[in-house]
XYZ file of N, CA and C in Angstrom:
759
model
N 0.846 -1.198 0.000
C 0.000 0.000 0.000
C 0.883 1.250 0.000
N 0.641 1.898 -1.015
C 1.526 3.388 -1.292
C 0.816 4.719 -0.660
N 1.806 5.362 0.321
C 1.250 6.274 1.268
C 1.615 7.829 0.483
N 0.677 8.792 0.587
C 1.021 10.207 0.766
C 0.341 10.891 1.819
N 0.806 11.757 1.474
C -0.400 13.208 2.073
C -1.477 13.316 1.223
N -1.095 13.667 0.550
C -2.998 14.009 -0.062
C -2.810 13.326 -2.027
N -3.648 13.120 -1.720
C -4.101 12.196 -2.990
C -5.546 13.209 -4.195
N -5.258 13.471 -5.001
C -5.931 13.845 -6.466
C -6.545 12.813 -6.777
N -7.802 12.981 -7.415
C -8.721 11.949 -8.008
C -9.074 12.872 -9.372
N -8.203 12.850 -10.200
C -8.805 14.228 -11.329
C -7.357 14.455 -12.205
N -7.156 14.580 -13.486
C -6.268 15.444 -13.948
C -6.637 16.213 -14.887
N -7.387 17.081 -14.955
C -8.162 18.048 -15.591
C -7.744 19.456 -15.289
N -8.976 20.268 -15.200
C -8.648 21.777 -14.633
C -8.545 21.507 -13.158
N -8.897 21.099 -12.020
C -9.394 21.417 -10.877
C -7.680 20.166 -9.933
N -7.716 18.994 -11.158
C -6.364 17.921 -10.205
C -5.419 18.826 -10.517
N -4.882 19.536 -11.622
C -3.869 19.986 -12.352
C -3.687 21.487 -11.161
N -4.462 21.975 -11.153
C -4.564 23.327 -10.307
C -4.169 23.292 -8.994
N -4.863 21.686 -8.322
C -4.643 21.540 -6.973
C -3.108 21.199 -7.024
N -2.758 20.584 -7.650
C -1.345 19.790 -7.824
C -0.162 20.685 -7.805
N -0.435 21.964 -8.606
C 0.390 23.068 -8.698
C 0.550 23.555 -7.527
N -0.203 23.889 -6.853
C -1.053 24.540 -5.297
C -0.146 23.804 -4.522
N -0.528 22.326 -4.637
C 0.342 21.472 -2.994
C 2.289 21.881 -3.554
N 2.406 21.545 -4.909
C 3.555 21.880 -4.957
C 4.474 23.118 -4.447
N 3.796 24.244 -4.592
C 4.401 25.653 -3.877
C 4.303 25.754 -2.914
N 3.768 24.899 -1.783
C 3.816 24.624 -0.414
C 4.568 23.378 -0.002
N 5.053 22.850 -0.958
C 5.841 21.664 -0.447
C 5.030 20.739 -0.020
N 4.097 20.334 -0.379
C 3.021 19.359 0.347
C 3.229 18.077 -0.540
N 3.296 16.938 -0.248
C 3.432 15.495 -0.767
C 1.969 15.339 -1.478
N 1.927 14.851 -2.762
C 0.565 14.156 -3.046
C 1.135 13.375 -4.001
N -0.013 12.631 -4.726
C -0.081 12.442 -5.912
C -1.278 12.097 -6.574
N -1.213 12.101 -7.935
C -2.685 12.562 -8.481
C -2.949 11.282 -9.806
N -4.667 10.627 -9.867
C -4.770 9.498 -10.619
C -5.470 9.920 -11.701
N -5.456 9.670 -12.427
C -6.374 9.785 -13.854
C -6.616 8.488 -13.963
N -7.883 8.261 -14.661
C -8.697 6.970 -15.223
C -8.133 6.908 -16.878
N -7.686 8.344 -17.211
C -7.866 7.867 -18.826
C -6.639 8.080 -19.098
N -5.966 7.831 -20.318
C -4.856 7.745 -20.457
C -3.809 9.205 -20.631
N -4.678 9.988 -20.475
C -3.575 11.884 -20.922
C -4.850 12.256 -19.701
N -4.044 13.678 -19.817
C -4.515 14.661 -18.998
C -5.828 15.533 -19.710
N -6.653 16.409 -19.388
C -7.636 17.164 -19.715
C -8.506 16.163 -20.926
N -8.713 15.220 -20.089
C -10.006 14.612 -21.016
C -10.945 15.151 -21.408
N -11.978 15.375 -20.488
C -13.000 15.952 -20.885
C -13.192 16.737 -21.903
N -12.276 17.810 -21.931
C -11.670 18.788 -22.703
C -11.730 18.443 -23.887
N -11.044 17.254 -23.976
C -10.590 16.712 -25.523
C -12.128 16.169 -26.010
N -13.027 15.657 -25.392
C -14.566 15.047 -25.530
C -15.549 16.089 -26.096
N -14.847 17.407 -25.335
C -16.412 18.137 -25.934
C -16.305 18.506 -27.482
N -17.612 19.175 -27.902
C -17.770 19.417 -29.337
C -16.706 20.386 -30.017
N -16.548 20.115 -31.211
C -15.424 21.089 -31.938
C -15.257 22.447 -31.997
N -16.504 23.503 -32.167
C -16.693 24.773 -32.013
C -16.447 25.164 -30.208
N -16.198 24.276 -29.147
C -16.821 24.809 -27.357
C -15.418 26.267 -27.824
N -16.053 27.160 -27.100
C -15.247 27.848 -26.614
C -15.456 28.499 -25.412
N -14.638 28.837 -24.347
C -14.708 29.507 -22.827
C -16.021 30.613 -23.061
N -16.519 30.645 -22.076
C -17.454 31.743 -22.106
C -17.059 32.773 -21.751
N -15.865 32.561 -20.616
C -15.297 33.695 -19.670
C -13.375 33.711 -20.492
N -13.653 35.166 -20.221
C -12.231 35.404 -20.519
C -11.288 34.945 -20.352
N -9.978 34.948 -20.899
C -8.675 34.146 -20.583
C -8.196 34.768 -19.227
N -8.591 36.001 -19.400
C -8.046 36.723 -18.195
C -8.419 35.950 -16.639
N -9.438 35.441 -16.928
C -10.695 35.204 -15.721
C -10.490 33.484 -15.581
N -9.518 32.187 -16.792
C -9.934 31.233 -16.794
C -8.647 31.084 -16.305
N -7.336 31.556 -16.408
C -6.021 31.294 -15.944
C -6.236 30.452 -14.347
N -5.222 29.068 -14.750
C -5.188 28.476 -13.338
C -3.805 29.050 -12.765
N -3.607 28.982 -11.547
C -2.776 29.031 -10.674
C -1.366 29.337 -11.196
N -0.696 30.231 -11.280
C 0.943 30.631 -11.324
C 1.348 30.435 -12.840
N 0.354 30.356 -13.937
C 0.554 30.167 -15.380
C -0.791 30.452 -16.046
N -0.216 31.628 -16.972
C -1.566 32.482 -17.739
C -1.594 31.949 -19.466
N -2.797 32.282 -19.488
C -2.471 31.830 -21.230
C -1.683 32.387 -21.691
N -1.200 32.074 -22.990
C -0.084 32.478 -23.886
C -0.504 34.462 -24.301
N -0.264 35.039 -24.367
C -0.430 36.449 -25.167
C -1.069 36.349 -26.302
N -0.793 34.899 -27.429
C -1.594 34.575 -28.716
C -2.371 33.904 -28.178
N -3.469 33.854 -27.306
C -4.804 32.924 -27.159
C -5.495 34.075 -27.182
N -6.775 33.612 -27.965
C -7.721 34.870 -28.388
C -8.857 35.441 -26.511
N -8.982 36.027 -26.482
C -9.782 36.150 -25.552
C -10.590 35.110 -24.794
N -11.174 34.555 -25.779
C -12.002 33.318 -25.267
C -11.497 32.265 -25.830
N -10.692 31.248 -25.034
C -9.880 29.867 -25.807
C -11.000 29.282 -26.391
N -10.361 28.486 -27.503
C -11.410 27.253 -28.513
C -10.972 26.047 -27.202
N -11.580 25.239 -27.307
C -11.650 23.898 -27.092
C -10.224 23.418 -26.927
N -9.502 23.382 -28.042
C -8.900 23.060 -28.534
C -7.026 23.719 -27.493
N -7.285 25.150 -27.644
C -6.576 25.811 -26.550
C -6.489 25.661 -25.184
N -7.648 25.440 -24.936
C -7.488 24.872 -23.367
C -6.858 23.239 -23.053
N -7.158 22.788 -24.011
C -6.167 21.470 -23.969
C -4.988 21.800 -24.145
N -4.420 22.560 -24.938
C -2.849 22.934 -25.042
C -2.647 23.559 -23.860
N -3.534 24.433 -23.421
C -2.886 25.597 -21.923
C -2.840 24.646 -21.065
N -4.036 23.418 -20.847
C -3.626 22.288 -19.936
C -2.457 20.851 -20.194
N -2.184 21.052 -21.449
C -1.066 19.980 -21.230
C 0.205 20.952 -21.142
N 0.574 22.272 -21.501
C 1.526 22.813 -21.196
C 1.772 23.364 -19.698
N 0.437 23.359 -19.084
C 0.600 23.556 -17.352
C 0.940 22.224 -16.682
N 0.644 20.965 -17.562
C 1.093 20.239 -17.058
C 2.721 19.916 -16.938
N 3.252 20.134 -17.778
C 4.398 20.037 -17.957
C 5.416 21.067 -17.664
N 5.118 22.409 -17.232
C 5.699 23.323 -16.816
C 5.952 22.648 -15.033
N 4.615 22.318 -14.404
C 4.908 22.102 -13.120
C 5.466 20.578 -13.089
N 5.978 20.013 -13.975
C 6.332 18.595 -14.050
C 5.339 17.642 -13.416
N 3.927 17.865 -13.548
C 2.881 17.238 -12.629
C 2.960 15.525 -13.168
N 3.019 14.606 -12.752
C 2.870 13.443 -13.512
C 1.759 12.471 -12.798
N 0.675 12.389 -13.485
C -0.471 11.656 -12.906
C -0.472 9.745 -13.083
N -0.806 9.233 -12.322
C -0.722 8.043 -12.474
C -1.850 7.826 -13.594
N -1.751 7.453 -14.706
C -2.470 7.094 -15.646
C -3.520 5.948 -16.008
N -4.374 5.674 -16.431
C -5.079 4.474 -16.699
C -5.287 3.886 -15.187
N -5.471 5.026 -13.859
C -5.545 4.298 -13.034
C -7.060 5.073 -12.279
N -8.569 4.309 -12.017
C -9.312 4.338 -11.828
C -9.807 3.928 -10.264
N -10.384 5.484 -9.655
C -10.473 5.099 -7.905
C -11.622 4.460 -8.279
N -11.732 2.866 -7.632
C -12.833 2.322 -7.508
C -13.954 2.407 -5.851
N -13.070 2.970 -4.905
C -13.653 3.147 -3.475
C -12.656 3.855 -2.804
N -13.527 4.812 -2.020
C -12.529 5.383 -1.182
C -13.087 5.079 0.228
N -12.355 4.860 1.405
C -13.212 5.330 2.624
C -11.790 5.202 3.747
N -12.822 6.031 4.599
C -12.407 6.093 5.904
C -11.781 5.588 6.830
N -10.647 5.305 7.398
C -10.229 4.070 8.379
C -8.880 4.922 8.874
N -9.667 5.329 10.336
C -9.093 6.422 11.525
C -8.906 7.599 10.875
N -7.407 8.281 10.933
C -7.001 9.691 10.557
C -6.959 9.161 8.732
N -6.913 8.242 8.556
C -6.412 8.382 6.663
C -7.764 7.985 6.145
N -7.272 7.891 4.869
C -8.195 7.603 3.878
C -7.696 6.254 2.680
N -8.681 5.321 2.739
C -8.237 4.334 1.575
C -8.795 4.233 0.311
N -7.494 4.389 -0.295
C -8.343 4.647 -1.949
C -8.038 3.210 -2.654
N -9.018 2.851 -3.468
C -8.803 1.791 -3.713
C -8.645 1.660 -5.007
N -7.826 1.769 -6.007
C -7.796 1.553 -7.518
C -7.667 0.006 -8.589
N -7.851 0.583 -9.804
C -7.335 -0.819 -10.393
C -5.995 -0.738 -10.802
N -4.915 -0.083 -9.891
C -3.871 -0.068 -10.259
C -3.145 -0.429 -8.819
N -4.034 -1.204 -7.922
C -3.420 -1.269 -6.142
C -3.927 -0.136 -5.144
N -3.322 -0.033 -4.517
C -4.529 0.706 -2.953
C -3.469 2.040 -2.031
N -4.061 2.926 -1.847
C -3.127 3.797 -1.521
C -3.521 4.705 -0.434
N -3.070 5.202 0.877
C -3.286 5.560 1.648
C -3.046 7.062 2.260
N -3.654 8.289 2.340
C -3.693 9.555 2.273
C -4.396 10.006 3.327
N -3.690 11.440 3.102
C -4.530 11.836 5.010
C -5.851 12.731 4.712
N -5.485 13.137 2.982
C -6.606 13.784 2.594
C -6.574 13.373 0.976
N -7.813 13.676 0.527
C -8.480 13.719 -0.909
C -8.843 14.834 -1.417
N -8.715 14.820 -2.841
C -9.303 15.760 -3.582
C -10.143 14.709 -4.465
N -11.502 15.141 -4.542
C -12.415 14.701 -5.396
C -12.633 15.946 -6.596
N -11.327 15.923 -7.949
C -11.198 16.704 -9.060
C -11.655 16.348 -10.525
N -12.813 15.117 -10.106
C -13.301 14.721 -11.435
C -14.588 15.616 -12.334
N -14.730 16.490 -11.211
C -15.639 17.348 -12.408
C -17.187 16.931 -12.564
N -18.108 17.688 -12.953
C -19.160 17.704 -13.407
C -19.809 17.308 -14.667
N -18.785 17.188 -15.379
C -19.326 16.776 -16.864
C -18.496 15.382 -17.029
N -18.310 14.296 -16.172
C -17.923 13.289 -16.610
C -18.610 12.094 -17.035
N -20.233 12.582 -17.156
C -21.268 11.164 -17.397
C -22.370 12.434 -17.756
N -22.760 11.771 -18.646
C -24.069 12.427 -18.997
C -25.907 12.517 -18.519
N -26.279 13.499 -17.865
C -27.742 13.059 -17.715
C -28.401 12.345 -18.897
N -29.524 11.433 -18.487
C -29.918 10.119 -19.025
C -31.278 11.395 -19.097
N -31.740 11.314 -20.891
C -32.636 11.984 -21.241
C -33.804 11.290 -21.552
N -35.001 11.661 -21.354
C -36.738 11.041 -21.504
C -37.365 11.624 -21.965
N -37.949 11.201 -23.197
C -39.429 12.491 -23.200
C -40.120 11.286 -23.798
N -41.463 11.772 -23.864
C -42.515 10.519 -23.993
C -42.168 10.679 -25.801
N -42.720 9.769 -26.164
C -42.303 9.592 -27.360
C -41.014 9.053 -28.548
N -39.936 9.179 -27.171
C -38.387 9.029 -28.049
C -38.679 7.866 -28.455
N -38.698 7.565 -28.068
C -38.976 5.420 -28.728
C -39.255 5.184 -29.769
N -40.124 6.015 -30.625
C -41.286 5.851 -31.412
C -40.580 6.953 -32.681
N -39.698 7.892 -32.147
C -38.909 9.189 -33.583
C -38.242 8.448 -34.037
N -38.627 8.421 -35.371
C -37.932 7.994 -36.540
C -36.701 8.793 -36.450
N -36.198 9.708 -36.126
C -35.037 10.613 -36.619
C -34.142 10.499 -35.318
N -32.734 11.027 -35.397
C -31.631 10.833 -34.653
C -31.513 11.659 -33.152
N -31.543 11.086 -31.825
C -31.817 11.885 -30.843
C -30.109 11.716 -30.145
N -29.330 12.846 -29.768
C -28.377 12.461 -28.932
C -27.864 13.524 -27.972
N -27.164 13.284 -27.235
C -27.144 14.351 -25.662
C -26.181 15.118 -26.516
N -25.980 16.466 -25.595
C -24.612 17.278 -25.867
C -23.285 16.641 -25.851
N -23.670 15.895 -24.734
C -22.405 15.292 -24.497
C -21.540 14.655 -25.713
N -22.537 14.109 -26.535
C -22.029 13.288 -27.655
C -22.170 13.812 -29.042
N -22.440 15.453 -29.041
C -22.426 15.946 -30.111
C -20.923 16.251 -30.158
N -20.866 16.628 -31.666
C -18.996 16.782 -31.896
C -18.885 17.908 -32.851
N -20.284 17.733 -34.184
C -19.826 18.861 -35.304
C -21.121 19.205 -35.770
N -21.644 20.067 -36.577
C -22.753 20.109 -36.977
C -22.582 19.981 -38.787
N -21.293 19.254 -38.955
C -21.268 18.449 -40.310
C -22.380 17.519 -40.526
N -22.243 17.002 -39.449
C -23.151 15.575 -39.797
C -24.534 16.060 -39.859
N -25.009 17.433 -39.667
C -26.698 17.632 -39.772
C -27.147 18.283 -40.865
N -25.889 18.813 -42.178
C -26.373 19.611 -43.513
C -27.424 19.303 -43.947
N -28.068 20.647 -43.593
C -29.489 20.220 -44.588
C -30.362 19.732 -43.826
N -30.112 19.556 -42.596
C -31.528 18.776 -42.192
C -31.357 19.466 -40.640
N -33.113 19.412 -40.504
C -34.023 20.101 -39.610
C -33.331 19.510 -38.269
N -33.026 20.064 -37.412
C -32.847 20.079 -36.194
C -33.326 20.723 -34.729
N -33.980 19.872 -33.862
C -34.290 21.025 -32.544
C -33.431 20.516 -31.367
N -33.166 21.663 -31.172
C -32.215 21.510 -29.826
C -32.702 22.298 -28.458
N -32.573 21.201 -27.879
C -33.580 21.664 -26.478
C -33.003 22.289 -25.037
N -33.383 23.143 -24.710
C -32.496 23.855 -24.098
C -31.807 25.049 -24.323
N -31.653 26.235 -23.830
C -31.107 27.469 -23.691
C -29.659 28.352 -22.708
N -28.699 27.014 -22.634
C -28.069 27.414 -21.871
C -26.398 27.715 -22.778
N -25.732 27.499 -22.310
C -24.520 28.123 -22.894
C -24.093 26.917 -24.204
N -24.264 25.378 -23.646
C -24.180 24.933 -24.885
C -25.110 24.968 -26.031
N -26.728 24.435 -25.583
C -27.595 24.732 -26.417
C -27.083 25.942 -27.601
N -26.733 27.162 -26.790
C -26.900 27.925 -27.989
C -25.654 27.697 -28.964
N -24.507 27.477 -28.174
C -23.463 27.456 -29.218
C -23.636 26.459 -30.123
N -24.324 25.459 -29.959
C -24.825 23.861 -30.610
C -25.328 24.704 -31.828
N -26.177 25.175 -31.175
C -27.352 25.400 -32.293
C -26.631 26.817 -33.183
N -25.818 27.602 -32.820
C -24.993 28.407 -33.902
C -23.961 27.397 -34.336
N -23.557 26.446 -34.186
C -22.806 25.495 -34.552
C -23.041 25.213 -36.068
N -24.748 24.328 -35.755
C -25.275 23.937 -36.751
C -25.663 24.788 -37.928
N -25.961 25.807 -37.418
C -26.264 27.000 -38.434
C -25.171 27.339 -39.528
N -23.800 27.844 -39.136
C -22.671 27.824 -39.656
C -22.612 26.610 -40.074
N -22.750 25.292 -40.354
C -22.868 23.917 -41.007
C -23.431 23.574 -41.917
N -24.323 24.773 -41.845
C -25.308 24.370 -43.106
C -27.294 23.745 -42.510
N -26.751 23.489 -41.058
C -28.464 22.877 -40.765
C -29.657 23.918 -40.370
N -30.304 23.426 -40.526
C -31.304 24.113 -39.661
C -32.389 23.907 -38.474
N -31.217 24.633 -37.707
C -31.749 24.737 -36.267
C -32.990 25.478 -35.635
N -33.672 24.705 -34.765
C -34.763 25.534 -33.689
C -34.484 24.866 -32.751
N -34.426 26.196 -31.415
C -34.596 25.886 -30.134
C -36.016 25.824 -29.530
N -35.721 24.844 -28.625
C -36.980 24.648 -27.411
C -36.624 24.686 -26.307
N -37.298 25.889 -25.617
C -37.400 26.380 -24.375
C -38.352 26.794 -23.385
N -38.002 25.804 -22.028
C -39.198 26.046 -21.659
C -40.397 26.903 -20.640
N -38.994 28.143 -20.483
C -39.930 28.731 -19.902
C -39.116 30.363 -20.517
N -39.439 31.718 -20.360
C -39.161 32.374 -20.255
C -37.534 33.091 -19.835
N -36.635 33.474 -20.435
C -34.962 33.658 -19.962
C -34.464 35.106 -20.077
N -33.267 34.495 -19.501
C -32.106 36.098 -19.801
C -31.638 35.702 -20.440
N -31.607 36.510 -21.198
C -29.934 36.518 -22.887
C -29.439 37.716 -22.247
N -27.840 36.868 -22.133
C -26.867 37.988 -21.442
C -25.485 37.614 -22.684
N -25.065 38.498 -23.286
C -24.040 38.933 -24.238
C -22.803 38.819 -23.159
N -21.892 38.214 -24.304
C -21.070 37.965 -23.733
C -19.611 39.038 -23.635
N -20.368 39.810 -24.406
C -19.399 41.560 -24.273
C -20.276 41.993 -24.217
N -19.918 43.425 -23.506
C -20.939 44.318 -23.467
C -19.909 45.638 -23.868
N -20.055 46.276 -24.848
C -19.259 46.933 -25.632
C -18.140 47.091 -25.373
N -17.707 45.559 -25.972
C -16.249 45.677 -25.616
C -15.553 44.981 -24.288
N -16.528 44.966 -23.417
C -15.983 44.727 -21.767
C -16.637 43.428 -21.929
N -15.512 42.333 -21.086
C -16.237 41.018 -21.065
C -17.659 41.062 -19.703
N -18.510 40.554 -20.277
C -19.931 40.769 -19.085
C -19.400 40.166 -17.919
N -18.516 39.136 -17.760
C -18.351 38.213 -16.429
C -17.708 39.844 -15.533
N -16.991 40.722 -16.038
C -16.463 41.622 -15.467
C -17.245 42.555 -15.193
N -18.247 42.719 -15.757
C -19.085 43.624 -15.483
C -20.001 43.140 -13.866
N -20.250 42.004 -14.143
C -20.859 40.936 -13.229
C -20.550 41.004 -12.003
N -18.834 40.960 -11.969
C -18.446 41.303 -10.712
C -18.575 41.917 -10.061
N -18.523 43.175 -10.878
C -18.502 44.808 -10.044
C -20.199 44.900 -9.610
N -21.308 44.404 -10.351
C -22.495 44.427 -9.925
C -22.773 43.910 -9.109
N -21.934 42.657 -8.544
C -22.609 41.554 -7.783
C -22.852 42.604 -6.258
N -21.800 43.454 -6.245
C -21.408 43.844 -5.134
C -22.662 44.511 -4.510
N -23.590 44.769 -5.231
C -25.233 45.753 -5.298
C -26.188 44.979 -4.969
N -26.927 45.019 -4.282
C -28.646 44.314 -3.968
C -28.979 43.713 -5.263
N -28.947 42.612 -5.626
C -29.803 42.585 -6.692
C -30.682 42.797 -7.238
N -31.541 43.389 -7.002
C -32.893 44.484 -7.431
C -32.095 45.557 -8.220
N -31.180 46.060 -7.495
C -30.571 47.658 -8.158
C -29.520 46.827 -9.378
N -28.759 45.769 -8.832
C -27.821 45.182 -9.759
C -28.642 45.018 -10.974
N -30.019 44.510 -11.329
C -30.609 44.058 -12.284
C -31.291 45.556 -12.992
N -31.550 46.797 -12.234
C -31.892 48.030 -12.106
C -30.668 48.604 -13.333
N -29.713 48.899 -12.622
C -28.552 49.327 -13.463
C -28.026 48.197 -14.879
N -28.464 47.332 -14.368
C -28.191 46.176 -15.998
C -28.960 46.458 -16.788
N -30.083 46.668 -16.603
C -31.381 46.198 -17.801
C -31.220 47.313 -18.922
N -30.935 49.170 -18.773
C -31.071 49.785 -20.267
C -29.725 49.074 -20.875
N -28.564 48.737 -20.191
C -27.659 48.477 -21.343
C -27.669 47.269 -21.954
N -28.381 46.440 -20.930
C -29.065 45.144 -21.873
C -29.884 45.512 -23.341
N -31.061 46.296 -22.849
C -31.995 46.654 -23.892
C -31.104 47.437 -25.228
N -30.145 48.113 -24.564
C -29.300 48.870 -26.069
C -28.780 47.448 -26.673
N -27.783 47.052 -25.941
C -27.256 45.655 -26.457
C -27.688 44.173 -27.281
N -29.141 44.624 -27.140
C -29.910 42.875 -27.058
C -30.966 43.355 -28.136
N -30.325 44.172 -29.105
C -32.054 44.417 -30.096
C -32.232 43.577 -31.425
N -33.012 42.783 -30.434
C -33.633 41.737 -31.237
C -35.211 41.473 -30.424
N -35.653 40.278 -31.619
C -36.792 40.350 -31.171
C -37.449 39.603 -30.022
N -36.172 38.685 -29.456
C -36.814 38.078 -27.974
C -36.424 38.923 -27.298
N -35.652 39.841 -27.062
C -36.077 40.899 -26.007
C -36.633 41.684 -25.783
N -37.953 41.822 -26.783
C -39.166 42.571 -26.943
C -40.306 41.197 -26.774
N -39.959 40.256 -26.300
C -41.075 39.491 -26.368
C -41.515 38.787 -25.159
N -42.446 38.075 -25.086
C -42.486 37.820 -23.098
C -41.751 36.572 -23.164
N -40.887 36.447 -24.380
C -40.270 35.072 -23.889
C -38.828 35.125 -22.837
N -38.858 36.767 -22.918
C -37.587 37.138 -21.905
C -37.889 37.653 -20.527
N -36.844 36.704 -20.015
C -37.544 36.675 -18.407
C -37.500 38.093 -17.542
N -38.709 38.516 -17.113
C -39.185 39.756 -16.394
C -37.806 40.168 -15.522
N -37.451 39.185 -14.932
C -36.211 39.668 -13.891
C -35.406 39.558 -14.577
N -33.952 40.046 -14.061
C -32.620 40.414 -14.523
C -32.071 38.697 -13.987
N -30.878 38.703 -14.384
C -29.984 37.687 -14.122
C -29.542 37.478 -12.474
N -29.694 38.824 -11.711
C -29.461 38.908 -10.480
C -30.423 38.223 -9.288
N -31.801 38.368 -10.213
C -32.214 37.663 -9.017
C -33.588 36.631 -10.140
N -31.817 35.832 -10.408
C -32.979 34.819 -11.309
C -32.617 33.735 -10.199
């Protein structure tokens, strides 16, 4: 049984970050990946993803993007900024090695892999949120003749030229999906099901997450108060003249 201090379950954004972190404190760990390289996920999502939030704002720990990464990394960039952070801090993850149980027994912790069993005084649980997909239902799928599949497993909107598509949902992928497909050649409609905010992701010029900040600091009543005319200059189109846009601001959605 192989002992540290603290043990990583992740080599992504969040193992890679922590790893850097214990290192500038001198702290013992070491960190497992299930899959064979670092920033999986990363490499999984669709071809167009790009950051929503600025480079300025996505930088991990003691290493910034390059000066040539555009404001908002592609997909594609954040896998390079994460295998080059990997290798700047010489991080080396045990590979192809999968925690099958962890638990408790006195002051440590036992992790149990398919690569042997290892003993730590603490854990990081750095596998992330997007590593399995919600399992989707609607009455009827059984019975559509035509092709149904999660985000998770979309990749390009090559494969939809020419043909009718609805994509369900209004959140940061939905829409890029569905401008995906558009630029592809398909044709897309969204379904949504209740009323929203469309919030731009500049607001002349200034990235909104920054703007965000400085608002948060306000009641949200006034935060959503002071947002809404430069929304309305910003947003002229026709769902923001329509009741499909949600009455409240983003602040106190």
């Amino acid at each position: 049984m192989k002992e540290t201090n603290t043990l990583i379950v992740g080599a992504s954004i969040a193992g890679l970050a922590s790893a850097s972190t214990l290192q500038k404190r001198n702290i013992e760990y070491l960190i497992i990946e299930k899959e064979s390289q670092v920033a999986t996920p990363w490499r999984k999502h669709y071809d167009r993803l790009h950051l929503h939030t600025s480079k300025g704002l996505s930088n991990l720990p003691y290493k910034k993007f390059d000066r040539s990464v555009a404001r908002y990394p592609s997909r594609q960039q954040v896998v390079d900024y994460l295998v080059d952070y990997q290798r700047a801090f010489n991080i080396n993850p045990l590979l192809n090695t999968e925690a099958t149980s962890i638990k408790k027994q006195g002051d440590r912790w036992i992790i149990e892999t398919n690569n042997g069993v290892y003993k730590s005084k603490y854990v990081i649980i750095a596998t992330g949120p997007f590593g399995k997909p919600k399992p989707i239902s609607f009455k009827g799928m059984e019975t559509f003749p035509g092709k149904i599949l999660h985000s998770y497993e979309y990749k390009t909107g090559k494969d939809f030229k020419g043909k009718e598509v609805l994509v369900v949902g209004f959140g940061n992928s939905a829409c890029e999906i569905a401008f995906d497909l558009f630029e592809q050649g398909a044709k897309p409609s969204m379904s949504v099901r209740s009323p929203v905010n469309v919030v731009p992701r500049d607001l002349f010029g200034i990235p909104i997450l920054k703007l965000s900040l400085l608002l948060s600091h306000f009641p949200p009543r006034l935060a959503d108060a002071i947002n809404a005319p430069f929304m309305r200059l910003r947003l002229k189109c026709r769902m923001a003249r329509s009741n499909k846009f949600k009455k409240m601001g983003p602040y106190r959605f």
